[in-house]
Tab-separated table of C-alpha atoms in Angstrom:
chain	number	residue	atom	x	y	z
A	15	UNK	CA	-16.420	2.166	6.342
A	16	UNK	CA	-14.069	-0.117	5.525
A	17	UNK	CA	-14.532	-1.046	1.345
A	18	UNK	CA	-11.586	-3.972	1.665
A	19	UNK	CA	-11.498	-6.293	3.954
A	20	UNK	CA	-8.678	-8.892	5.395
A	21	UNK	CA	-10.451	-10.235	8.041
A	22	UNK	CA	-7.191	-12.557	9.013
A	23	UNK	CA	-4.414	-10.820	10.740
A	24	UNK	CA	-1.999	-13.927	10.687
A	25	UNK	CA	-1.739	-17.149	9.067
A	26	UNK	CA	1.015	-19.543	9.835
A	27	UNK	CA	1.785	-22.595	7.200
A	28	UNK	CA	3.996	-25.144	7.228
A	29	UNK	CA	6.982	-24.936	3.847
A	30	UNK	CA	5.664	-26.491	0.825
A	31	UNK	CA	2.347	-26.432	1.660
A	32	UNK	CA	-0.294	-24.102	-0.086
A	33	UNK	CA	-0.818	-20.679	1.228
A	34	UNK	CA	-4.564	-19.013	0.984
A	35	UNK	CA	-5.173	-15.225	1.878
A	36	UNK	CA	-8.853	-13.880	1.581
A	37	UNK	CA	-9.918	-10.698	0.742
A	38	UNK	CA	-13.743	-9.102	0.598
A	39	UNK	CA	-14.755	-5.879	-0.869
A	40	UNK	CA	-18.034	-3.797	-0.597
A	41	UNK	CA	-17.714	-1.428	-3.360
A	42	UNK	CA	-19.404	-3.258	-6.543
A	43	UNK	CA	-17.446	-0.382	-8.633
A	44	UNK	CA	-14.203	-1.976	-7.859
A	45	UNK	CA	-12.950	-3.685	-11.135
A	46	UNK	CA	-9.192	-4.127	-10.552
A	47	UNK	CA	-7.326	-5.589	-7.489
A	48	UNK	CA	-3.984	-6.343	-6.407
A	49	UNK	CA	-1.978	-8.081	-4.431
A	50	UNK	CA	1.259	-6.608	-2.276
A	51	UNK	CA	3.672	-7.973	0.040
A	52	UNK	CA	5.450	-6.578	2.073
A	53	UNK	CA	8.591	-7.086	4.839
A	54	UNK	CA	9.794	-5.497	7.476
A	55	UNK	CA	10.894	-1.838	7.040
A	56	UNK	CA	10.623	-2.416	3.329
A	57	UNK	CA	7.883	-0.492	1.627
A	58	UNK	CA	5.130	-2.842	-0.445
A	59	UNK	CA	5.763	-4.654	-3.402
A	60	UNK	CA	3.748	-5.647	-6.179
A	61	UNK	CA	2.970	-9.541	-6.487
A	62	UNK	CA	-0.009	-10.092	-9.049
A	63	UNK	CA	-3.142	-8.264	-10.057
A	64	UNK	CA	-6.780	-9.261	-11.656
A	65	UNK	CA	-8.911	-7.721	-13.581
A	66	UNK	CA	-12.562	-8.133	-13.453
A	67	UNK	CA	-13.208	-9.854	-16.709
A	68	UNK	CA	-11.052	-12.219	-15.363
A	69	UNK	CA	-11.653	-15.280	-12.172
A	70	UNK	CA	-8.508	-16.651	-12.250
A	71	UNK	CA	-4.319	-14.927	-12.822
A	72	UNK	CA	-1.282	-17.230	-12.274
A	73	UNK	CA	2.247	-15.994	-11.870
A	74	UNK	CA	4.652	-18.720	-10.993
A	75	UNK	CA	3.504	-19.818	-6.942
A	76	UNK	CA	1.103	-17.087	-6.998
A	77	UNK	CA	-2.525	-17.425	-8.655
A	78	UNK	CA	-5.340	-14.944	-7.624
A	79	UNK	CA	-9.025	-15.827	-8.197
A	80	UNK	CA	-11.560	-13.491	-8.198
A	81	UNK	CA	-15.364	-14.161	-7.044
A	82	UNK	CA	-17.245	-11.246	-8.269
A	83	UNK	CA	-20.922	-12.167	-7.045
A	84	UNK	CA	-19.496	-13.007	-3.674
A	85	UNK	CA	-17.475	-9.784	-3.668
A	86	UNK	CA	-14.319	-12.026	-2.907
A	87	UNK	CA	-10.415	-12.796	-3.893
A	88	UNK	CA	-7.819	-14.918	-2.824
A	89	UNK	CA	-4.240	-15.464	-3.075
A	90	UNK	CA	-3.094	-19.185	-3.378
A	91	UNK	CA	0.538	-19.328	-2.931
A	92	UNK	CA	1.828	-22.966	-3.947
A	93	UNK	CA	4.337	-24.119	-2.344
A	94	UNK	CA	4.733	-21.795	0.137
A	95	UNK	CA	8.426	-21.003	0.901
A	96	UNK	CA	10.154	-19.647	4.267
A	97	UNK	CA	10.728	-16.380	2.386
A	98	UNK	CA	7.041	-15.865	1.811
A	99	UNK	CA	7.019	-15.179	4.891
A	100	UNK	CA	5.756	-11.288	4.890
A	101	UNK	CA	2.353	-9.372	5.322
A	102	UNK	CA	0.090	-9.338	2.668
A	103	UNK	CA	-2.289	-6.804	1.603
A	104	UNK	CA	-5.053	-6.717	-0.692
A	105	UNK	CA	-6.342	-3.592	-2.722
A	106	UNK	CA	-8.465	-2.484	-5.011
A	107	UNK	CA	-9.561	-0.058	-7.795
A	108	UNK	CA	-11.725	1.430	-10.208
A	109	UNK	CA	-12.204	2.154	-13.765
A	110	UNK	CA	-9.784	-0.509	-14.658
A	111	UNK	CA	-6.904	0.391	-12.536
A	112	UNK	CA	-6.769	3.740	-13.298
A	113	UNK	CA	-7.804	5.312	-9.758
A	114	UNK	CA	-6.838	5.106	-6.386
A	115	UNK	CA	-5.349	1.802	-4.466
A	116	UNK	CA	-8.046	1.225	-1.815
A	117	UNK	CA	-6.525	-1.378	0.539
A	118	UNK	CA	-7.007	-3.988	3.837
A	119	UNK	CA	-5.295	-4.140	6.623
A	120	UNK	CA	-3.244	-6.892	5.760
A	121	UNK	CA	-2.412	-10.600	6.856
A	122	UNK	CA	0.886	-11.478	8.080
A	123	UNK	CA	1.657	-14.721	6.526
A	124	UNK	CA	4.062	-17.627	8.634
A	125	UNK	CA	5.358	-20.299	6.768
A	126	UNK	CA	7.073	-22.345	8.911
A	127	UNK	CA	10.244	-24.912	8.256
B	13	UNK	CA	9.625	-0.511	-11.705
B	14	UNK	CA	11.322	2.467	-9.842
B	15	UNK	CA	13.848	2.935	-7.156
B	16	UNK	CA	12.216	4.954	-4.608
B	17	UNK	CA	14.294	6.243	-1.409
B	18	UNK	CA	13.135	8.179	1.610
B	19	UNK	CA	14.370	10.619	4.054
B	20	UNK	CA	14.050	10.214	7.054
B	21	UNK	CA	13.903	6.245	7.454
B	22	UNK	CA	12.317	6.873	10.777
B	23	UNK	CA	12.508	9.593	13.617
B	24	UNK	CA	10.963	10.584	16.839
B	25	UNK	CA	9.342	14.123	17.562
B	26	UNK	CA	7.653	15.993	19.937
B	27	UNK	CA	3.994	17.153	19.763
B	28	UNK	CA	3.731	20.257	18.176
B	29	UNK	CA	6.961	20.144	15.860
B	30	UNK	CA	7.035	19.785	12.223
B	31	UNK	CA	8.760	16.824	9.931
B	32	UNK	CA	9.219	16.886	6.517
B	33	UNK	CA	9.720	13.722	4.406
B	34	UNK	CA	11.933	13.663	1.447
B	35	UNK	CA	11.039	11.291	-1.580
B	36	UNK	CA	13.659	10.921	-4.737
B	37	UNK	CA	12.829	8.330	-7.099
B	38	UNK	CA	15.390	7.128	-10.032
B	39	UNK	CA	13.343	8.172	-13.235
B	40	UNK	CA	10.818	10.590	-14.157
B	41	UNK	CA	7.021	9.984	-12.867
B	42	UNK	CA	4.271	12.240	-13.289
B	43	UNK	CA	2.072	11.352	-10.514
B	44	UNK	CA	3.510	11.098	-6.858
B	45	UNK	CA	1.169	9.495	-4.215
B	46	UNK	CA	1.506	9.261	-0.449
B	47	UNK	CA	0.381	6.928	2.288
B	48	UNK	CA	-0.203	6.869	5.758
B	49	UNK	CA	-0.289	3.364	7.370
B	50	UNK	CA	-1.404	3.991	10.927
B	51	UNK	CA	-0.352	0.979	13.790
B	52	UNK	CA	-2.634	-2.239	12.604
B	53	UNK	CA	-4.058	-0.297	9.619
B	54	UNK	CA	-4.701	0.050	6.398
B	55	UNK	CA	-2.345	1.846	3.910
B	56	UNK	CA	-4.410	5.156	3.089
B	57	UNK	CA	-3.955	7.675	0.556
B	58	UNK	CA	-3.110	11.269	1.667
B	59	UNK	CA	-2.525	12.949	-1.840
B	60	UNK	CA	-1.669	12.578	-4.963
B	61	UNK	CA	1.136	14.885	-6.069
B	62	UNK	CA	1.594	16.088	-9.819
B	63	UNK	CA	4.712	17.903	-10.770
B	64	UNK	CA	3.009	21.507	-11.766
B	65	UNK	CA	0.075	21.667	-9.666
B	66	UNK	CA	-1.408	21.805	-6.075
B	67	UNK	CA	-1.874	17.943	-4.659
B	68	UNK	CA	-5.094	16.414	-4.780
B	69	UNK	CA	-6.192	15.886	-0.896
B	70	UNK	CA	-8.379	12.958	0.174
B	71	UNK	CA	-11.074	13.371	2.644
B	72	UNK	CA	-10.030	13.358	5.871
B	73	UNK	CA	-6.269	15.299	5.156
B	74	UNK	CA	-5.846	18.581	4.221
B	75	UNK	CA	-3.384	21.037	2.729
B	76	UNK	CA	-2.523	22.926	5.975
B	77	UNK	CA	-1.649	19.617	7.974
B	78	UNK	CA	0.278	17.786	5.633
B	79	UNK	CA	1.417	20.529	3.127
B	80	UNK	CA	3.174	18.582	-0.155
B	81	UNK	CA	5.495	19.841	-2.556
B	82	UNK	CA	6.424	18.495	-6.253
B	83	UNK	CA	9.399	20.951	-7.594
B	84	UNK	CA	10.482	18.008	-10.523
B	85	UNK	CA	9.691	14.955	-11.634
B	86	UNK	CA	11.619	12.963	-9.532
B	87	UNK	CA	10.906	14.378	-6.043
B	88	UNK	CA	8.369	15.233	-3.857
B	89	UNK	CA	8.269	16.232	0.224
B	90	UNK	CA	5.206	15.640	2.717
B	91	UNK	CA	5.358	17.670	5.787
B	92	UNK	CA	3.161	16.813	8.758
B	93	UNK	CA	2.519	19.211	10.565
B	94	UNK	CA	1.924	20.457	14.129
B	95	UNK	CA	2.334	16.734	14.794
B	96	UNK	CA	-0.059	15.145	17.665
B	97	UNK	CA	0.399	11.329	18.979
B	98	UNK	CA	-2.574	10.243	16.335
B	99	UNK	CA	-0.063	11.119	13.941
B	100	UNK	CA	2.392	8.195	14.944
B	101	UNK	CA	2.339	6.394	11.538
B	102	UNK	CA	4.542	5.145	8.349
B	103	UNK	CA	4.482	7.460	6.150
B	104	UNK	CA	5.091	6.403	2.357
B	105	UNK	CA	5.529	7.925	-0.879
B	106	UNK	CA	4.807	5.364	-4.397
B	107	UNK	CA	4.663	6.352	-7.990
B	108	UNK	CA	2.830	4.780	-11.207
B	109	UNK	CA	-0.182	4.252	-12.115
B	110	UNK	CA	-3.231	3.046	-9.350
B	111	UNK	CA	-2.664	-0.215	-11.322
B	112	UNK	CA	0.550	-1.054	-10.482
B	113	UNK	CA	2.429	1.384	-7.822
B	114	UNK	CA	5.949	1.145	-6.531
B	115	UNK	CA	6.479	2.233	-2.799
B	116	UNK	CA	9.033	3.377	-1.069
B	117	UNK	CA	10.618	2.110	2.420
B	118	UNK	CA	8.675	4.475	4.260
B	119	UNK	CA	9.283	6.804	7.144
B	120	UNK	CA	8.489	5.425	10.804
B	121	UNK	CA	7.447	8.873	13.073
B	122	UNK	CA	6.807	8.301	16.580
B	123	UNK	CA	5.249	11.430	18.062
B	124	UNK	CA	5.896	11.919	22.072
């Protein structure tokens, strides 16, 4: 039973145009998500996180926007950069954080010259 | 954040053998988690390690597979053991808190 779901396993965009991974959950408990990237024989990294009481977080290129009553997030990355290129996974939590990282498989995101 | 490192970075092993997987991180944590990312996969949480006390197992792993030790605050090992092909993974250790975790590298085991 699979509570997160990426159900893209690759997306290729051209440079400077806007990036947009999608992530569904199942688990109406889950009230915190994140977003990781990672590269090649690098562990994952930490790019931006909701909460949510929240529909929308911006960092810089990054904003995440959260859909709770369709049980679904995104990750809009504007403009999307060669060195975005990376996989990109989605996870989520409970009790505001606080418990385990429940994540997806993971999209491996192209952006193209 | 933390500077996590990782021991081996990868290796290959027979069926049947044992590896154990070193974790040192730069500062004091208290809680120690580690992941298995199987090919195509999802990251998923073996155990959380506390320095003090027996790791907390998820369903599906237990103790006598994948056997975890926490002597300080700034280490931990994972041993798989009596290691089968299914257990062909990345194996990674992270610290913080479920709301924001830093991972390490990872170990790649191949198991022939």
């Amino acid at each position: 039973d699979q509570q997160v779901k990426q159900n893209s396993p690759s997306l290729s965009v051209q440079e400077g145009r806007i990036s947009i991974l999608n992530c569904d959950y199942t688990n109406s408990m889950f009230d915190y998500f994140l977003w990781y990237k990672k590269y090649p024989a690098e562990g994952p990294t930490f790019l931006i996180s909701i909460s949510s009481i929240k529909d929308k977080n911006e960092d810089g290129r990054f904003t995440v926007f959260l859909n709770k009553s369709a049980k679904h997030l995104s990750l809009h990355i504007v403009p999307s950069q060669p060195g975005d290129s990376a996989v990109y996974f989605c996870a989520a939590s409970t009790q505001g954080g606080s418990e385990k990282l429940v994540f997806g498989k993971g999209t491996k995101l192209t952006v193209n010259p | 954040s933390a500077v996590i490192s990782q021991k081996p970075s990868r290796d290959i092993c027979q069926r049947g053998t044992s590896l154990t997987i070193q974790c040192q991180v730069d500062s004091q944590v208290t809680m120690m988690f580690w992941y298995r990312q199987q090919p195509g996969q999802s990251l998923t949480l073996i155990a959380t390690a506390n320095q003090g006390s027996e790791a907390t197992y998820e369903s599906g792993f237990v103790i006598d597979k994948f056997p975890i030790s926490r002597p300080n605050l700034t280490f931990s090992t994972l041993t798989v053991s009596n290691m089968s092909p299914e257990d062909s993974s990345i194996y990674l250790c992270s610290v913080g808190s479920a709301g924001e975790q830093y991972f390490g590298p990872g170990t790649r085991l191949t198991v022939t």
